[in-house]
Amino acid sequence: MYTKTDAIVISSMKYTDSSLIVKCFTKEYGMRSYLLQGVLSSKKTTLKMALFQPFTQLELIALNKDSGTLGRIKEAKLKRFYRSLHTNVLKSSVVMLLSEISAIVCNVEHKEPEFYRFLEEKLHFFDENEFSANFHLKFLVDMTYYLGFYPNTFDDNHQFFNVEEGIFTTIDQSKYSISGEALALFKRIIQTSYTDLESVKTNRIIRNSLLNSLLKYYEWHFPNFKRNKSLEVLQTLF
């Protein structure tokens, strides 16, 4: 039975010469994958490929099947029109990185209204406001709350952060630790709201060092986690 749900496009993959498999985080059903037959063909179709860019927010009428089975989308229309998310070069590079990470870690196949609201609201904020070079760091830190491994900030005065255990510590675990200037930035990112991210002054070297450490943090909690194709592009831009 076809039902209506809001959805955020996470990724799309070419299936045949004319079809796509699209992964969406839905408001009612969690993560779902859909087969879009003929969407890449020259024939007229009610579903347009442009609707399925990463992080596009849609209203769907879809057949949502059980886990592991591809659903079908009958109708799709924009729920929110982005002003800059896909047209600003810097923002679109961030979107590519975050959507690739989300495709790996957002694997809940049941309703998660708070997680959905987080994605919806932060993407809206990123689109409506001036570009911040710290946005992706804040987003990745905050997303760990919904994934179940948000940093324990009880002892955040310590000089190391253990990415394996998710705690601040006095013990240097070398490759398993965030320290120095990257740690100082990490603490500021945790403490700063999205609206004040521009007040966090840093440089590309420190920002990329923290980003690499955050990706290690994700790797500890998702064994199949892989570095993103868009990571190198992002690190060269800002």
Coordinates of C-alpha atoms in Angstrom, one line a residue:
M1 CA 0.0 0.0 0.0
Y2 CA 1.3 3.4 -1.0
T3 CA 1.6 5.9 1.9
K4 CA 2.7 9.5 2.3
T5 CA 5.9 10.5 4.1
D6 CA 8.4 13.3 4.2
A7 CA 11.9 12.2 3.2
I8 CA 15.5 13.4 2.9
V9 CA 17.5 12.0 0.0
I10 CA 20.8 10.5 1.3
S11 CA 22.3 9.0 -1.8
S12 CA 21.6 7.7 -5.3
M13 CA 23.3 5.0 -7.4
K14 CA 22.9 4.1 -11.0
Y15 CA 21.2 0.7 -11.3
T16 CA 20.8 0.2 -15.0
D17 CA 21.2 2.6 -18.0
S18 CA 17.8 4.1 -17.2
S19 CA 17.3 3.4 -13.5
L20 CA 18.5 4.6 -10.1
I21 CA 18.4 3.2 -6.6
V22 CA 17.8 6.0 -4.1
K23 CA 18.4 5.9 -0.4
C24 CA 16.2 8.2 1.7
F25 CA 15.8 8.9 5.4
T26 CA 12.1 9.0 5.8
K27 CA 10.1 10.7 8.6
E28 CA 7.8 7.7 9.1
Y29 CA 9.9 4.7 8.3
G30 CA 13.6 5.5 8.9
M31 CA 16.0 4.6 6.1
R32 CA 14.5 3.2 3.0
S33 CA 15.8 2.4 -0.5
Y34 CA 13.7 2.8 -3.6
L35 CA 14.0 1.7 -7.2
L36 CA 13.3 4.4 -9.7
Q37 CA 12.8 2.7 -13.0
G38 CA 13.3 4.7 -16.2
V39 CA 14.2 8.0 -14.4
L40 CA 17.4 8.3 -16.5
S41 CA 15.7 7.6 -19.8
S42 CA 14.7 10.1 -22.4
K43 CA 11.1 9.0 -22.0
K44 CA 8.7 11.3 -20.1
T45 CA 8.4 10.2 -16.4
T46 CA 6.6 11.8 -13.4
L47 CA 9.9 11.4 -11.4
K48 CA 12.7 13.8 -12.3
M49 CA 16.3 13.0 -11.6
A50 CA 16.9 16.6 -10.3
L51 CA 14.7 15.8 -7.3
F52 CA 17.1 13.2 -6.0
Q53 CA 20.2 15.2 -5.3
P54 CA 21.9 14.6 -1.9
F55 CA 19.9 16.1 1.1
T56 CA 17.0 17.2 -1.0
Q57 CA 13.9 17.3 1.2
L58 CA 10.8 15.7 -0.5
E59 CA 7.2 14.7 0.1
L60 CA 6.8 11.1 -1.2
I61 CA 3.9 8.8 -1.9
A62 CA 5.7 5.5 -1.8
L63 CA 5.5 1.8 -1.3
N64 CA 7.7 1.1 1.7
K65 CA 8.5 -2.6 1.8
D66 CA 10.2 -4.6 4.5
S67 CA 13.9 -4.3 5.3
G68 CA 16.2 -5.4 2.5
T69 CA 13.6 -4.9 -0.2
L70 CA 13.5 -2.0 -2.6
G71 CA 10.4 0.2 -2.4
R72 CA 8.7 2.2 -5.1
I73 CA 8.0 5.9 -5.4
K74 CA 4.8 6.9 -7.1
E75 CA 5.0 10.6 -6.6
A76 CA 7.7 13.0 -5.3
K77 CA 7.7 16.7 -4.9
L78 CA 9.9 19.3 -3.2
K79 CA 9.1 19.9 0.4
R80 CA 11.7 22.7 0.8
F81 CA 13.3 24.7 -2.0
Y82 CA 17.0 25.3 -1.3
R83 CA 18.5 28.7 -2.1
S84 CA 22.2 27.8 -2.0
L85 CA 22.8 24.3 -0.8
H86 CA 23.3 22.8 -4.3
T87 CA 24.5 26.0 -6.1
N88 CA 27.2 27.4 -3.8
V89 CA 30.4 25.5 -4.5
L90 CA 31.6 25.4 -0.9
K91 CA 28.2 24.3 0.5
S92 CA 27.8 21.7 -2.2
S93 CA 31.2 20.2 -1.3
V94 CA 30.1 19.9 2.3
V95 CA 26.8 18.4 1.3
M96 CA 28.6 15.7 -0.7
L97 CA 30.9 14.8 2.2
L98 CA 28.1 14.7 4.8
S99 CA 25.7 12.8 2.6
E100 CA 28.3 10.1 1.9
I101 CA 28.9 9.7 5.6
S102 CA 25.2 9.7 6.3
A103 CA 24.7 6.9 3.7
I104 CA 27.0 4.7 5.9
V105 CA 25.8 5.6 9.4
C106 CA 22.1 6.4 9.0
N107 CA 20.9 2.8 8.9
V108 CA 17.9 2.8 11.2
E109 CA 14.9 1.2 9.6
H110 CA 12.3 2.5 12.0
K111 CA 10.8 5.9 12.8
E112 CA 13.4 8.3 14.4
P113 CA 11.6 11.6 14.6
E114 CA 14.3 13.5 16.6
F115 CA 17.0 12.4 14.2
Y116 CA 14.9 13.3 11.3
R117 CA 14.2 16.8 12.8
F118 CA 17.9 17.3 13.4
L119 CA 18.7 16.6 9.7
E120 CA 15.8 18.7 8.5
E121 CA 16.6 21.8 10.7
K122 CA 20.4 21.8 10.2
L123 CA 20.2 21.5 6.5
H124 CA 17.7 24.4 6.5
F125 CA 20.0 26.4 8.6
F126 CA 23.0 25.7 6.4
D127 CA 21.0 26.7 3.3
E128 CA 19.6 29.9 4.7
N129 CA 22.8 31.3 6.3
E130 CA 26.2 32.4 5.2
F131 CA 28.7 29.6 4.6
S132 CA 30.7 28.6 7.7
A133 CA 33.9 26.5 7.3
N134 CA 33.1 24.9 10.7
F135 CA 29.6 23.7 9.9
H136 CA 30.6 20.2 8.9
L137 CA 32.6 19.7 12.1
K138 CA 29.6 20.7 14.2
F139 CA 27.2 18.6 12.2
L140 CA 29.4 15.5 12.5
V141 CA 29.9 16.0 16.3
D142 CA 26.1 16.5 16.9
M143 CA 25.1 13.6 14.7
T144 CA 26.9 11.2 17.0
Y145 CA 24.2 12.0 19.6
Y146 CA 21.5 10.3 17.4
L147 CA 23.9 7.5 16.5
G148 CA 24.6 6.7 20.2
F149 CA 28.2 7.8 20.7
Y150 CA 28.2 11.5 21.6
P151 CA 31.4 12.5 23.4
N152 CA 31.3 12.3 27.2
T153 CA 32.1 15.9 28.2
F154 CA 32.3 15.2 31.9
D155 CA 36.2 15.7 32.1
D156 CA 36.6 18.0 29.1
N157 CA 39.3 19.9 31.0
H158 CA 41.7 17.0 30.2
Q159 CA 44.3 17.4 27.5
F160 CA 43.4 14.3 25.3
F161 CA 40.2 12.9 23.8
N162 CA 40.1 9.1 23.3
V163 CA 38.3 8.3 20.1
E164 CA 37.8 4.7 21.0
E165 CA 36.1 5.3 24.3
G166 CA 34.6 8.7 23.6
I167 CA 36.0 10.3 26.7
F168 CA 38.4 13.1 27.7
T169 CA 41.5 11.7 29.4
T170 CA 44.9 12.5 30.8
I171 CA 46.4 9.5 28.9
D172 CA 47.8 9.9 25.4
Q173 CA 46.7 7.0 23.2
S174 CA 48.7 8.4 20.2
K175 CA 46.7 7.5 17.1
Y176 CA 43.5 7.0 19.2
S177 CA 43.6 10.5 20.6
I178 CA 42.7 14.1 19.7
S179 CA 45.1 16.6 21.3
G180 CA 46.7 20.0 20.9
E181 CA 45.1 22.6 18.7
A182 CA 42.7 20.1 17.2
L183 CA 41.4 19.3 20.7
A184 CA 41.0 22.9 21.5
L185 CA 38.9 23.3 18.3
F186 CA 37.0 20.2 19.2
K187 CA 36.0 21.6 22.6
R188 CA 35.0 24.9 21.0
I189 CA 32.9 23.2 18.4
I190 CA 31.0 21.2 21.1
Q191 CA 30.3 24.3 23.1
T192 CA 29.4 26.7 20.3
S193 CA 25.9 27.0 18.8
Y194 CA 25.4 26.9 15.0
T195 CA 24.6 30.6 15.0
D196 CA 27.9 31.4 16.6
L197 CA 30.2 29.1 14.6
E198 CA 31.8 32.0 12.8
S199 CA 33.2 33.2 16.1
V200 CA 35.4 30.0 16.2
K201 CA 38.6 31.2 14.6
T202 CA 41.0 28.6 13.3
N203 CA 42.8 27.6 10.0
R204 CA 42.5 24.9 7.4
I205 CA 45.3 22.8 8.9
I206 CA 43.7 22.6 12.3
R207 CA 40.2 22.1 10.9
N208 CA 41.4 19.3 8.6
S209 CA 43.2 17.7 11.5
L210 CA 40.1 17.6 13.6
L211 CA 38.0 16.4 10.6
N212 CA 40.4 13.4 10.2
S213 CA 40.1 12.7 13.9
L214 CA 36.3 12.8 13.8
L215 CA 36.4 10.3 10.9
K216 CA 38.5 8.0 13.0
Y217 CA 35.9 8.4 15.8
Y218 CA 33.2 7.3 13.3
E219 CA 35.4 4.4 12.2
W220 CA 35.6 3.0 15.7
H221 CA 31.9 2.8 15.9
F222 CA 31.2 1.7 12.3
P223 CA 33.6 -1.1 11.3
N224 CA 32.6 -0.8 7.6
F225 CA 33.1 2.9 7.6
K226 CA 35.2 4.1 4.6
R227 CA 36.9 7.4 3.9
N228 CA 34.9 9.5 1.5
K229 CA 35.7 10.3 -2.1
S230 CA 34.8 13.9 -1.5
L231 CA 37.1 14.3 1.6
E232 CA 40.1 15.3 -0.4
V233 CA 38.1 17.9 -2.4
L234 CA 36.7 19.4 0.7
Q235 CA 40.1 19.6 2.4
T236 CA 41.6 21.6 -0.5
L237 CA 38.8 24.1 -0.6
F238 CA 38.9 25.5 3.0

